[in-house]
Amino acid sequence: MNPKKEPGSSYLGTLGAPTLPQWLNGPMPQGFPWGNRTAGGTNPYDDFPDTGVTRYYNWEISNQTISPDGVPVSGIVVNGQFPGPTIEANWGDWVEVTVTNNLPDEGTTLHWHGLLLKGMQWMDGVPSIEQCPIPPSQGSNTFTYRFQAEMYGTSWWHSHYSAQYAGGAAGPIVVHGPNHVNYDMDLGPVLMADWYHQPYEVLIEEVLRPNNSGIIPPSNNNLINGKNNYPCNQTTLSCTPNSGVSQFRFQSGKSMRLRLVNHGAEAGQKFSIDNHSFQVIANDFVPIVPYNTDNIVLGVGQRADIIVNGTGKPTDAVWMRALGCGTSDGISSEALAAVYYENAGNTTIPATSNPTGETCSPVALSAGSETPYYPIAAGDPSTTISVNIAQHSNGTHLLWYMNNSSFRGDYNSPTLLEAKVGNLTFAPERNVYNTGSNSSVRMIWYNHVEGEPHPMHLHGHNIFVLATGFGEYDGHIDGDPSNPTRRDVAMLAGAQDANTPSYLVTQWNQDNPGAWPFHCHIAWHISTGFLVQVLERPDDVLNLNIPSTFAQTCRDWAAWTNTHVPDEIDSGL
């Protein structure tokens, strides 16, 4: 089963990967690092701790040939690892990540998915919206992000420059916090992603090929923690057979936490473990009322924390599965990982089968109980915005349009920095929605395009997910209006037909002044313009204390672009 650590990979998915503690720094005589805050008794948006502790990371981003499935491809790695390093902190800790861009000819930024960044809005890491890219030029290619882990649970970080994360620039975030369900062991992140045998730049060029009919690149494989085998007889590319799958060690009679993340480019991920059911305890950064199931489907960017009971015998070996629910070439759309109980040999090939089936329906992407453990009512919104989504050609390229405008960023003029100096006039293609000083905003998305569902992500907030359906939204709220679903990625279905759009009703409280992207998290869709910006409380943006390093990075980027032409063929994101 090839359990060794491979070049270009990380220790995730190896039997040498450590289990995670309940919190960092071991036992504390004064109690938990987050004090007496609990999952059910603390509003995490109003009352989060400040431990005064800083976790430091130093990262170098570079190109490297990697072979996650035995087929070499030019990828983007962080500190030579794919998946990238894990950020681990306690709730209320500070995190400082110093990033050096060693890519030869392109900028980069890093985004901390799902963190709200209150009081640190400028650290969100989106080029053209909160910052200029970190240039690749020596002497000015280093930038330090500093932010607080003010949410707890499981998430991921990734590059937000073009589709770099589809090439490998991504990794997990684990923030230890209060538990509302007991368990014995934390086995850490389980990252799931579709994978491609071409560099991300080639894929972007294909997406933006003139007169493309809307076909997006089919993935070639699916990965769990950066690993899977590939049938080498199905390709003319260089290929190493049986390159190895990820491995996990279960213990009989123990309960184990797994932290599921879909960090892929396009496909939803259907997760299951043969002969096992599990309890879902959190979606995104939101603890939920637990429910039991034998599979779960996550859209791109979504996470789920689960508890699996070790019901197998000490000698058992079973398959863990991640089935890609997206556009695949059909050769290898399911990732396998080997689960070994304590006395099973790590060269054993599991012989179990998949009782949940080899298909996944888009409906499953929003199925299941998602009742937040800490209840918060949405209330009536102060204002409502409708966004109509369409896809059509601009004459040469097929783009996504929101209210007849397709997004394109300006790397040299980030929205937040413009708003900070009082400039609130933006080009139409920036898709800026100034929501003013309203206390809450309801945004209704109408999708007029048939096809796959869209994972919709709002930065800077957990959104209330109030309703989904088809046709004209009639004002109803699905489920309990006193405690609707909250998460940072919600699924928007494809249109029912050419005349019947789908809708997704989202709402958020305007408690975080800034410029926040709201976009589809399918890499190929955001690259073709599927994004709006929410300019929240611009009067308060004027008072943000944005560090001078942001202006300096813009000067460095401008200096580099004076002598180099960035290959910005997509929206920039």
Coordinates of C-alpha atoms in Angstrom, one line a residue:
M1 CA 0.0 0.0 0.0
N2 CA 3.1 2.2 -0.1
P3 CA 2.7 4.0 3.2
K4 CA 5.9 6.1 3.0
K5 CA 5.9 9.8 2.6
E6 CA 6.2 10.7 -1.1
P7 CA 8.1 13.7 -2.5
G8 CA 5.8 16.6 -2.9
S9 CA 3.4 15.2 -0.3
S10 CA 2.8 15.9 3.4
Y11 CA 2.5 13.6 6.4
L12 CA -1.3 13.9 6.1
G13 CA -2.7 10.5 5.2
T14 CA 0.3 8.5 6.5
L15 CA 0.4 6.3 9.5
G16 CA 3.1 8.6 10.9
A17 CA 0.7 11.5 11.1
P18 CA 0.1 12.4 14.7
T19 CA -3.3 12.5 16.4
L20 CA -4.4 15.9 17.4
P21 CA -4.7 17.1 21.0
Q22 CA -7.8 18.6 22.5
W23 CA -5.9 21.8 22.7
L24 CA -2.4 23.0 22.2
N25 CA 0.2 23.3 25.0
G26 CA -1.1 20.3 27.0
P27 CA -2.9 20.4 30.3
M28 CA -3.6 23.8 31.8
P29 CA -4.2 24.1 35.6
Q30 CA -6.5 27.1 35.0
G31 CA -8.8 25.3 32.6
F32 CA -9.4 25.6 28.9
P33 CA -7.5 28.2 26.8
W34 CA -10.8 29.7 25.9
G35 CA -12.0 29.9 29.5
N36 CA -15.6 28.9 30.4
R37 CA -17.0 29.5 26.9
T38 CA -19.0 26.5 25.6
A39 CA -20.4 25.5 22.2
G40 CA -24.0 25.8 23.4
G41 CA -23.7 28.7 25.8
T42 CA -21.5 31.2 23.9
N43 CA -22.3 33.3 20.9
P44 CA -19.0 32.9 18.9
Y45 CA -19.6 36.1 16.9
D46 CA -19.9 38.4 19.9
D47 CA -17.7 36.6 22.6
F48 CA -14.5 35.0 21.4
P49 CA -11.4 34.8 23.6
D50 CA -8.0 36.5 23.2
T51 CA -5.4 34.1 24.6
G52 CA -2.5 36.4 23.9
V53 CA -0.6 33.5 22.2
T54 CA 0.8 33.8 18.7
R55 CA 1.5 30.8 16.4
Y56 CA 4.2 31.5 13.9
Y57 CA 4.6 30.0 10.4
N58 CA 7.2 30.7 7.7
W59 CA 6.1 29.5 4.3
E60 CA 7.8 29.5 0.8
I61 CA 5.5 29.1 -2.2
S62 CA 7.2 27.6 -5.3
N63 CA 6.7 25.4 -8.3
Q64 CA 7.6 21.7 -8.0
T65 CA 6.8 18.6 -10.0
I66 CA 4.5 16.5 -7.9
S67 CA 2.9 13.1 -8.4
P68 CA 0.0 12.7 -6.1
D69 CA -1.3 9.7 -8.1
G70 CA 1.8 8.6 -9.9
V71 CA 1.4 11.0 -12.8
P72 CA 4.0 13.9 -12.6
V73 CA 2.6 17.4 -13.1
S74 CA 4.0 20.9 -12.4
G75 CA 2.3 21.9 -9.2
I76 CA 2.4 24.7 -6.6
V77 CA 3.7 23.7 -3.2
V78 CA 4.2 25.4 0.2
N79 CA 7.4 24.4 1.9
G80 CA 7.7 21.6 -0.6
Q81 CA 4.5 20.0 0.6
F82 CA 1.2 19.1 -1.1
P83 CA -1.2 19.3 0.6
G84 CA 0.3 22.3 2.3
P85 CA 1.2 22.7 6.0
T86 CA -1.5 22.6 8.6
I87 CA -2.3 25.7 10.6
E88 CA -3.1 24.6 14.2
A89 CA -4.2 27.0 16.9
N90 CA -6.5 27.3 20.0
W91 CA -9.6 29.4 19.8
G92 CA -8.5 33.0 20.5
D93 CA -4.9 32.5 19.5
W94 CA -3.2 34.7 17.0
V95 CA -1.6 33.3 13.8
E96 CA 1.2 34.9 12.0
V97 CA 2.2 33.5 8.6
T98 CA 5.2 35.0 6.7
V99 CA 4.9 34.1 3.0
T100 CA 7.7 34.2 0.5
N101 CA 6.7 34.1 -3.1
N102 CA 9.3 32.0 -5.0
L103 CA 7.1 31.5 -8.1
P104 CA 9.1 32.6 -11.1
D105 CA 6.6 34.8 -12.9
E106 CA 3.3 35.3 -11.1
G107 CA 2.0 36.9 -7.9
T108 CA 0.2 35.2 -5.1
T109 CA -1.9 35.8 -2.0
L110 CA -3.3 33.5 0.7
H111 CA -6.8 33.4 2.1
W112 CA -8.0 31.9 5.4
H113 CA -11.3 30.4 4.4
G114 CA -14.2 31.0 6.9
L115 CA -12.3 33.1 9.4
L116 CA -14.3 36.4 9.9
L117 CA -11.3 38.6 10.5
K118 CA -13.1 41.2 12.6
G119 CA -10.7 44.0 13.2
M120 CA -8.3 42.4 10.7
Q121 CA -10.5 42.7 7.5
W122 CA -7.5 43.6 5.4
M123 CA -5.9 40.2 6.1
D124 CA -8.5 38.2 4.0
G125 CA -6.0 37.7 1.2
V126 CA -7.9 38.3 -1.9
P127 CA -6.0 40.2 -4.6
S128 CA -7.8 43.2 -6.2
I129 CA -10.2 43.3 -3.3
E130 CA -8.2 43.5 0.0
Q131 CA -4.6 43.6 -1.2
C132 CA -2.2 43.7 -4.2
P133 CA -0.5 40.4 -5.0
I134 CA 2.8 39.5 -3.4
P135 CA 5.2 40.0 -6.4
P136 CA 7.8 37.3 -7.3
S137 CA 10.7 39.8 -7.4
Q138 CA 13.6 39.2 -5.0
G139 CA 13.7 41.7 -2.1
S140 CA 10.0 42.4 -2.2
N141 CA 8.5 38.9 -2.4
T142 CA 7.7 38.5 1.3
F143 CA 4.5 39.4 3.1
T144 CA 3.3 38.7 6.7
Y145 CA -0.3 37.9 7.5
R146 CA -1.5 38.3 11.1
F147 CA -5.0 37.4 12.2
Q148 CA -6.9 35.9 15.1
A149 CA -8.5 32.4 15.2
E150 CA -11.8 33.9 16.3
M151 CA -13.8 30.9 15.0
Y152 CA -13.1 27.3 16.0
G153 CA -13.4 24.0 14.2
T154 CA -12.1 22.9 10.8
S155 CA -11.3 24.9 7.6
W156 CA -8.6 25.4 5.0
W157 CA -6.3 28.1 3.6
H158 CA -5.6 28.5 -0.1
S159 CA -4.2 30.9 -2.7
H160 CA -6.8 33.3 -4.0
Y161 CA -4.6 34.4 -7.0
S162 CA -6.3 33.0 -10.2
A163 CA -6.8 29.3 -9.8
Q164 CA -3.4 28.6 -8.1
Y165 CA -5.1 26.5 -5.4
A166 CA -6.2 24.0 -8.1
G167 CA -2.5 23.5 -8.7
G168 CA -1.8 22.6 -5.1
A169 CA -1.6 25.8 -3.0
A170 CA -3.9 24.8 -0.2
G171 CA -3.9 23.2 3.2
P172 CA -5.9 22.6 6.4
I173 CA -6.7 24.8 9.3
V174 CA -7.6 23.3 12.7
V175 CA -8.7 25.6 15.5
H176 CA -9.3 23.7 18.8
G177 CA -12.3 24.9 20.8
P178 CA -15.1 23.6 23.0
N179 CA -16.7 20.3 22.2
H180 CA -20.4 19.5 22.5
V181 CA -19.9 15.8 21.7
N182 CA -17.3 13.6 23.4
Y183 CA -14.8 11.4 21.5
D184 CA -11.6 9.6 22.2
M185 CA -9.2 10.5 19.4
D186 CA -8.8 13.3 16.9
L187 CA -7.4 11.9 13.7
G188 CA -7.2 15.3 12.0
P189 CA -7.9 16.6 8.5
V190 CA -9.3 14.5 5.7
L191 CA -8.8 16.6 2.6
M192 CA -10.7 15.7 -0.6
A193 CA -10.2 17.1 -4.0
D194 CA -10.5 16.5 -7.7
W195 CA -7.1 16.4 -9.5
Y196 CA -5.8 17.2 -12.9
H197 CA -2.9 16.0 -15.0
Q198 CA -2.2 19.4 -16.4
P199 CA -0.9 22.6 -14.7
Y200 CA -3.6 25.0 -13.5
E201 CA -2.5 27.6 -16.1
V202 CA -3.2 25.2 -19.0
L203 CA -6.7 24.5 -17.5
I204 CA -7.5 28.2 -17.2
E205 CA -6.5 28.7 -20.8
E206 CA -8.8 25.9 -21.8
V207 CA -11.7 27.4 -19.8
L208 CA -11.1 30.8 -21.5
R209 CA -10.5 29.4 -25.0
P210 CA -12.3 31.6 -27.5
N211 CA -15.8 30.3 -28.4
N212 CA -15.7 27.7 -25.7
S213 CA -19.2 26.3 -25.4
G214 CA -19.1 26.1 -21.6
I215 CA -17.4 22.8 -21.2
I216 CA -15.1 22.9 -18.2
P217 CA -12.0 20.8 -17.9
P218 CA -12.7 17.2 -16.8
S219 CA -10.7 16.1 -13.8
N220 CA -8.5 13.0 -14.2
N221 CA -8.5 11.7 -10.6
N222 CA -9.8 12.3 -7.1
L223 CA -7.6 12.5 -4.0
I224 CA -7.8 12.0 -0.2
N225 CA -5.1 13.9 1.6
G226 CA -3.2 14.4 -1.6
K227 CA -3.0 10.7 -2.6
N228 CA -4.7 8.1 -4.8
N229 CA -3.7 5.4 -7.3
Y230 CA -4.2 5.9 -11.0
P231 CA -4.7 3.2 -13.7
C232 CA -1.5 3.8 -15.7
N233 CA -2.8 1.7 -18.6
Q234 CA -5.3 4.4 -19.2
T235 CA -2.8 7.2 -20.0
T236 CA 0.1 7.9 -22.4
L237 CA 1.6 10.2 -19.8
S238 CA 4.5 9.0 -17.5
C239 CA 2.8 7.1 -14.7
T240 CA 4.0 5.1 -11.7
P241 CA 1.6 2.2 -10.9
N242 CA 0.3 1.8 -7.4
S243 CA 1.8 5.1 -6.2
G244 CA 0.0 4.8 -2.9
V245 CA -3.2 5.8 -1.1
S246 CA -3.7 7.6 2.2
Q247 CA -3.9 5.5 5.3
F248 CA -5.6 5.9 8.7
R249 CA -5.4 3.9 11.9
F250 CA -8.6 3.2 13.7
Q251 CA -9.0 1.6 17.2
S252 CA -11.7 -0.9 18.1
G253 CA -14.1 0.5 20.7
K254 CA -12.9 4.1 20.3
S255 CA -14.7 7.1 18.9
M256 CA -12.6 9.1 16.4
R257 CA -13.0 12.6 15.1
L258 CA -12.3 13.3 11.4
R259 CA -12.2 16.8 9.9
L260 CA -13.5 16.6 6.3
V261 CA -12.6 19.4 3.8
N262 CA -13.5 19.7 0.1
H263 CA -10.5 21.8 -1.2
G264 CA -11.1 20.8 -4.9
A265 CA -11.5 22.9 -8.0
E266 CA -15.0 21.9 -9.1
A267 CA -16.4 18.6 -7.9
G268 CA -18.6 17.9 -4.9
Q269 CA -17.2 15.1 -2.7
K270 CA -19.3 12.2 -1.4
F271 CA -17.5 10.8 1.6
S272 CA -18.1 7.4 3.2
I273 CA -16.3 4.6 5.1
D274 CA -17.3 1.0 4.2
N275 CA -19.2 -0.8 7.0
H276 CA -19.3 2.4 9.1
S277 CA -21.8 5.1 9.9
F278 CA -20.8 8.3 11.6
Q279 CA -22.2 11.4 13.5
V280 CA -21.9 14.8 11.9
I281 CA -21.2 17.4 14.6
A282 CA -20.2 20.6 12.7
N283 CA -20.7 22.1 9.2
D284 CA -18.1 24.7 8.2
F285 CA -17.2 26.6 11.4
V286 CA -20.6 26.0 12.9
P287 CA -21.3 23.3 15.6
I288 CA -24.6 21.6 14.8
V289 CA -27.1 19.4 16.5
P290 CA -25.5 16.0 15.8
Y291 CA -27.1 13.6 13.3
N292 CA -26.2 10.1 12.0
T293 CA -25.6 9.1 8.4
D294 CA -23.4 6.7 6.4
N295 CA -22.4 9.3 3.8
I296 CA -22.1 13.1 3.3
V297 CA -21.6 15.2 0.2
L298 CA -19.6 18.5 0.5
G299 CA -19.5 21.2 -2.1
V300 CA -16.2 23.0 -2.8
G301 CA -15.1 24.9 0.3
Q302 CA -17.5 23.1 2.6
R303 CA -16.3 21.2 5.7
A304 CA -17.9 18.7 8.1
D305 CA -16.6 17.4 11.4
I306 CA -17.7 13.8 12.1
I307 CA -17.3 11.2 14.8
V308 CA -16.8 7.6 13.8
N309 CA -17.1 4.7 16.2
G310 CA -14.6 2.0 15.9
T311 CA -17.1 -0.9 15.4
G312 CA -14.6 -3.1 13.5
K313 CA -12.5 -5.9 14.8
P314 CA -8.8 -5.2 15.7
T315 CA -7.7 -7.0 12.5
D316 CA -10.1 -5.3 10.1
A317 CA -9.1 -3.2 7.1
V318 CA -11.8 -1.2 5.2
W319 CA -11.9 1.4 2.5
M320 CA -12.6 5.1 3.1
R321 CA -14.0 6.7 -0.1
A322 CA -14.4 10.1 -1.7
L323 CA -16.4 10.1 -4.9
G324 CA -16.1 13.1 -7.0
C325 CA -19.5 14.5 -8.0
G326 CA -18.4 16.7 -10.9
T327 CA -17.0 16.8 -14.4
S328 CA -14.6 13.9 -14.7
D329 CA -13.1 12.0 -17.6
G330 CA -14.6 8.9 -16.1
I331 CA -11.4 7.0 -15.6
S332 CA -10.8 7.5 -11.9
S333 CA -13.4 9.7 -10.1
E334 CA -13.3 7.9 -6.7
A335 CA -10.4 8.3 -4.2
L336 CA -9.7 5.4 -1.8
A337 CA -7.9 5.5 1.5
A338 CA -7.0 2.5 3.6
V339 CA -8.4 2.3 7.1
Y340 CA -6.5 -0.2 9.3
Y341 CA -7.6 -1.2 12.8
E342 CA -4.9 -1.6 15.4
N343 CA -3.8 -5.2 14.6
A344 CA -4.2 -5.0 10.8
G345 CA -1.0 -5.0 8.7
N346 CA -0.4 -1.8 6.7
T347 CA 0.2 -3.8 3.5
T348 CA -3.3 -5.3 3.6
I349 CA -5.5 -4.4 0.7
P350 CA -9.1 -3.9 2.0
A351 CA -11.7 -6.1 0.4
T352 CA -14.8 -4.2 1.5
S353 CA -17.4 -2.8 -0.9
N354 CA -19.3 0.5 -0.9
P355 CA -22.9 0.1 0.3
T356 CA -23.8 3.7 -0.4
G357 CA -23.5 3.4 -4.2
E358 CA -21.3 5.0 -6.8
T359 CA -23.5 7.9 -7.6
C360 CA -24.3 11.2 -6.0
S361 CA -27.2 13.5 -6.7
P362 CA -26.9 17.3 -6.5
V363 CA -29.8 17.2 -4.1
A364 CA -27.6 15.5 -1.6
L365 CA -25.4 18.6 -1.5
S366 CA -27.9 20.3 0.7
A367 CA -29.5 17.3 2.4
G368 CA -29.2 16.4 6.1
S369 CA -29.9 18.1 9.4
E370 CA -28.0 21.4 9.7
T371 CA -29.5 22.9 12.9
P372 CA -26.9 25.1 14.7
Y373 CA -26.1 24.0 18.2
Y374 CA -26.1 27.6 19.4
P375 CA -29.4 29.2 18.2
I376 CA -29.4 32.6 16.5
A377 CA -32.5 34.1 14.7
A378 CA -32.0 35.8 11.4
G379 CA -34.7 38.5 11.9
D380 CA -36.1 40.7 9.2
P381 CA -33.5 42.2 6.9
S382 CA -32.8 46.0 6.6
T383 CA -32.4 45.7 2.9
T384 CA -32.8 43.0 0.2
I385 CA -30.8 42.6 -3.0
S386 CA -31.6 40.2 -5.8
V387 CA -28.8 38.9 -8.0
N388 CA -29.7 37.2 -11.3
I389 CA -27.1 34.8 -12.7
A390 CA -26.6 34.1 -16.4
Q391 CA -23.9 32.7 -18.6
H392 CA -23.2 34.0 -22.1
S393 CA -20.5 35.1 -24.5
N394 CA -18.9 38.6 -24.4
G395 CA -18.1 38.1 -28.1
T396 CA -15.1 35.8 -27.6
H397 CA -15.3 34.1 -24.2
L398 CA -18.1 32.5 -22.3
L399 CA -18.4 34.3 -18.9
W400 CA -20.7 34.3 -15.9
Y401 CA -22.8 37.5 -15.3
M402 CA -24.4 38.8 -12.1
N403 CA -27.1 41.3 -13.0
N404 CA -25.6 41.6 -16.5
S405 CA -22.0 42.3 -15.2
S406 CA -19.1 39.8 -15.2
F407 CA -16.5 40.4 -12.5
R408 CA -12.9 41.3 -13.4
G409 CA -10.5 42.5 -10.7
D410 CA -7.8 45.1 -10.8
Y411 CA -4.6 43.8 -9.0
N412 CA -3.2 47.4 -8.7
S413 CA -6.3 48.9 -7.1
P414 CA -7.8 46.8 -4.3
T415 CA -11.4 47.7 -3.4
L416 CA -10.8 47.9 0.3
L417 CA -7.8 50.3 -0.1
E418 CA -9.8 52.5 -2.4
A419 CA -12.7 52.6 0.0
K420 CA -10.3 53.4 2.9
V421 CA -9.4 56.7 1.2
G422 CA -13.0 57.5 0.4
N423 CA -13.2 56.4 -3.2
L424 CA -16.5 54.7 -3.6
T425 CA -16.8 54.8 -7.4
F426 CA -15.8 51.6 -9.1
A427 CA -15.8 50.3 -12.7
P428 CA -18.9 48.2 -13.5
E429 CA -16.8 45.0 -13.9
R430 CA -15.8 45.2 -10.2
N431 CA -19.4 44.2 -9.3
V432 CA -19.4 46.3 -6.1
Y433 CA -22.6 46.3 -4.1
N434 CA -22.5 49.1 -1.5
T435 CA -24.7 47.9 1.3
G436 CA -24.2 51.0 3.3
S437 CA -24.9 51.1 7.1
N438 CA -27.8 48.6 7.0
S439 CA -27.8 46.4 10.0
S440 CA -28.5 43.3 7.9
V441 CA -28.7 42.3 4.3
R442 CA -30.7 39.6 2.5
M443 CA -29.3 38.5 -0.8
I444 CA -31.5 36.4 -3.1
W445 CA -29.5 34.5 -5.8
Y446 CA -31.5 33.5 -8.9
N447 CA -29.6 31.0 -11.1
H448 CA -31.0 30.9 -14.7
V449 CA -28.4 28.4 -15.9
E450 CA -29.1 24.7 -15.9
G451 CA -26.5 22.2 -14.7
E452 CA -24.4 21.6 -11.7
P453 CA -24.9 23.3 -8.3
H454 CA -22.8 26.2 -7.2
P455 CA -21.1 26.4 -3.8
M456 CA -21.6 30.1 -2.8
H457 CA -19.1 31.5 -0.3
L458 CA -19.3 34.9 1.4
H459 CA -16.1 36.1 3.0
G460 CA -16.1 37.8 6.4
H461 CA -19.4 36.2 7.6
N462 CA -21.3 33.1 8.4
I463 CA -24.5 33.4 6.4
F464 CA -28.0 32.4 7.3
V465 CA -29.2 30.0 4.7
L466 CA -32.9 30.8 4.7
A467 CA -34.4 29.0 1.7
T468 CA -33.7 27.1 -1.5
G469 CA -36.0 26.2 -4.3
F470 CA -37.2 26.9 -7.9
G471 CA -39.1 29.8 -9.5
E472 CA -39.9 33.0 -7.7
Y473 CA -39.0 33.2 -4.0
D474 CA -42.2 33.8 -2.0
G475 CA -40.7 35.0 1.3
H476 CA -40.9 31.7 3.2
I477 CA -38.0 30.4 5.4
D478 CA -37.1 26.7 5.3
G479 CA -36.9 25.1 8.7
D480 CA -36.9 27.0 12.0
P481 CA -36.8 30.8 11.5
S482 CA -35.5 31.2 15.1
N483 CA -32.5 29.1 14.3
P484 CA -31.9 28.7 10.6
T485 CA -28.8 27.0 9.1
R486 CA -25.6 29.0 9.3
R487 CA -22.4 28.3 7.4
D488 CA -20.0 30.1 5.0
V489 CA -20.6 28.0 1.9
A490 CA -24.2 27.3 0.8
M491 CA -25.3 25.4 -2.3
L492 CA -27.2 27.0 -5.2
A493 CA -28.8 24.5 -7.5
G494 CA -28.8 24.6 -11.3
A495 CA -32.0 26.0 -12.9
Q496 CA -34.9 23.6 -13.2
D497 CA -35.2 24.5 -16.9
A498 CA -34.7 27.4 -19.3
N499 CA -37.7 29.2 -17.8
T500 CA -37.5 28.3 -14.1
P501 CA -34.5 29.5 -12.2
S502 CA -33.3 28.1 -8.9
Y503 CA -32.9 30.4 -5.9
L504 CA -30.8 30.6 -2.8
V505 CA -31.8 33.0 0.0
T506 CA -28.9 34.2 2.2
Q507 CA -28.7 36.8 4.9
W508 CA -26.1 38.2 7.2
N509 CA -25.7 40.8 9.9
Q510 CA -23.5 43.8 8.9
D511 CA -21.1 43.6 11.8
N512 CA -17.8 43.5 9.9
P513 CA -17.0 46.6 7.9
G514 CA -15.0 45.8 4.8
A515 CA -15.0 44.6 1.2
W516 CA -16.1 41.0 1.0
P517 CA -16.2 38.7 -2.0
F518 CA -19.4 36.6 -2.4
H519 CA -18.7 34.0 -5.1
C520 CA -19.1 30.6 -6.5
H521 CA -16.2 28.5 -5.2
I522 CA -15.8 26.4 -8.4
A523 CA -12.4 27.6 -9.6
W524 CA -13.4 27.7 -13.3
H525 CA -16.5 29.8 -12.5
I526 CA -14.8 32.4 -10.4
S527 CA -12.1 32.6 -13.0
T528 CA -14.8 33.5 -15.6
G529 CA -16.5 36.2 -13.5
F530 CA -18.8 34.5 -11.0
L531 CA -18.4 37.0 -8.1
V532 CA -19.8 40.1 -6.5
Q533 CA -18.3 42.3 -3.9
V534 CA -20.1 43.5 -0.8
L535 CA -18.9 46.9 0.4
E536 CA -20.1 46.8 4.0
R537 CA -20.4 49.9 6.1
P538 CA -18.1 52.1 4.0
D539 CA -18.2 55.0 6.5
D540 CA -16.6 52.7 9.1
V541 CA -14.0 51.4 6.5
L542 CA -12.6 55.0 6.5
N543 CA -11.6 54.4 10.1
L544 CA -9.9 51.0 9.6
N545 CA -6.2 51.0 10.7
I546 CA -4.8 49.2 7.7
P547 CA -1.0 48.5 8.2
S548 CA 1.4 50.4 5.9
T549 CA 2.7 47.0 4.6
F550 CA -0.4 46.9 2.3
A551 CA 0.5 50.1 0.5
Q552 CA 4.1 48.9 0.3
T553 CA 3.0 45.7 -1.3
C554 CA 1.1 47.6 -3.9
R555 CA 4.2 49.7 -4.7
D556 CA 6.2 46.5 -5.0
W557 CA 3.6 45.0 -7.3
A558 CA 3.5 48.1 -9.4
A559 CA 7.3 48.1 -9.7
W560 CA 7.3 44.5 -10.8
T561 CA 4.5 45.0 -13.3
N562 CA 6.4 48.0 -14.8
T563 CA 9.0 45.5 -16.2
H564 CA 6.8 42.4 -16.4
V565 CA 3.4 41.6 -17.8
P566 CA 1.3 39.4 -15.5
D567 CA -0.4 36.6 -17.4
E568 CA -3.9 37.6 -16.1
I569 CA -6.1 35.9 -18.6
D570 CA -9.0 35.3 -16.2
S571 CA -10.9 37.4 -13.7
G572 CA -7.8 37.5 -11.5
L573 CA -9.4 35.2 -8.9

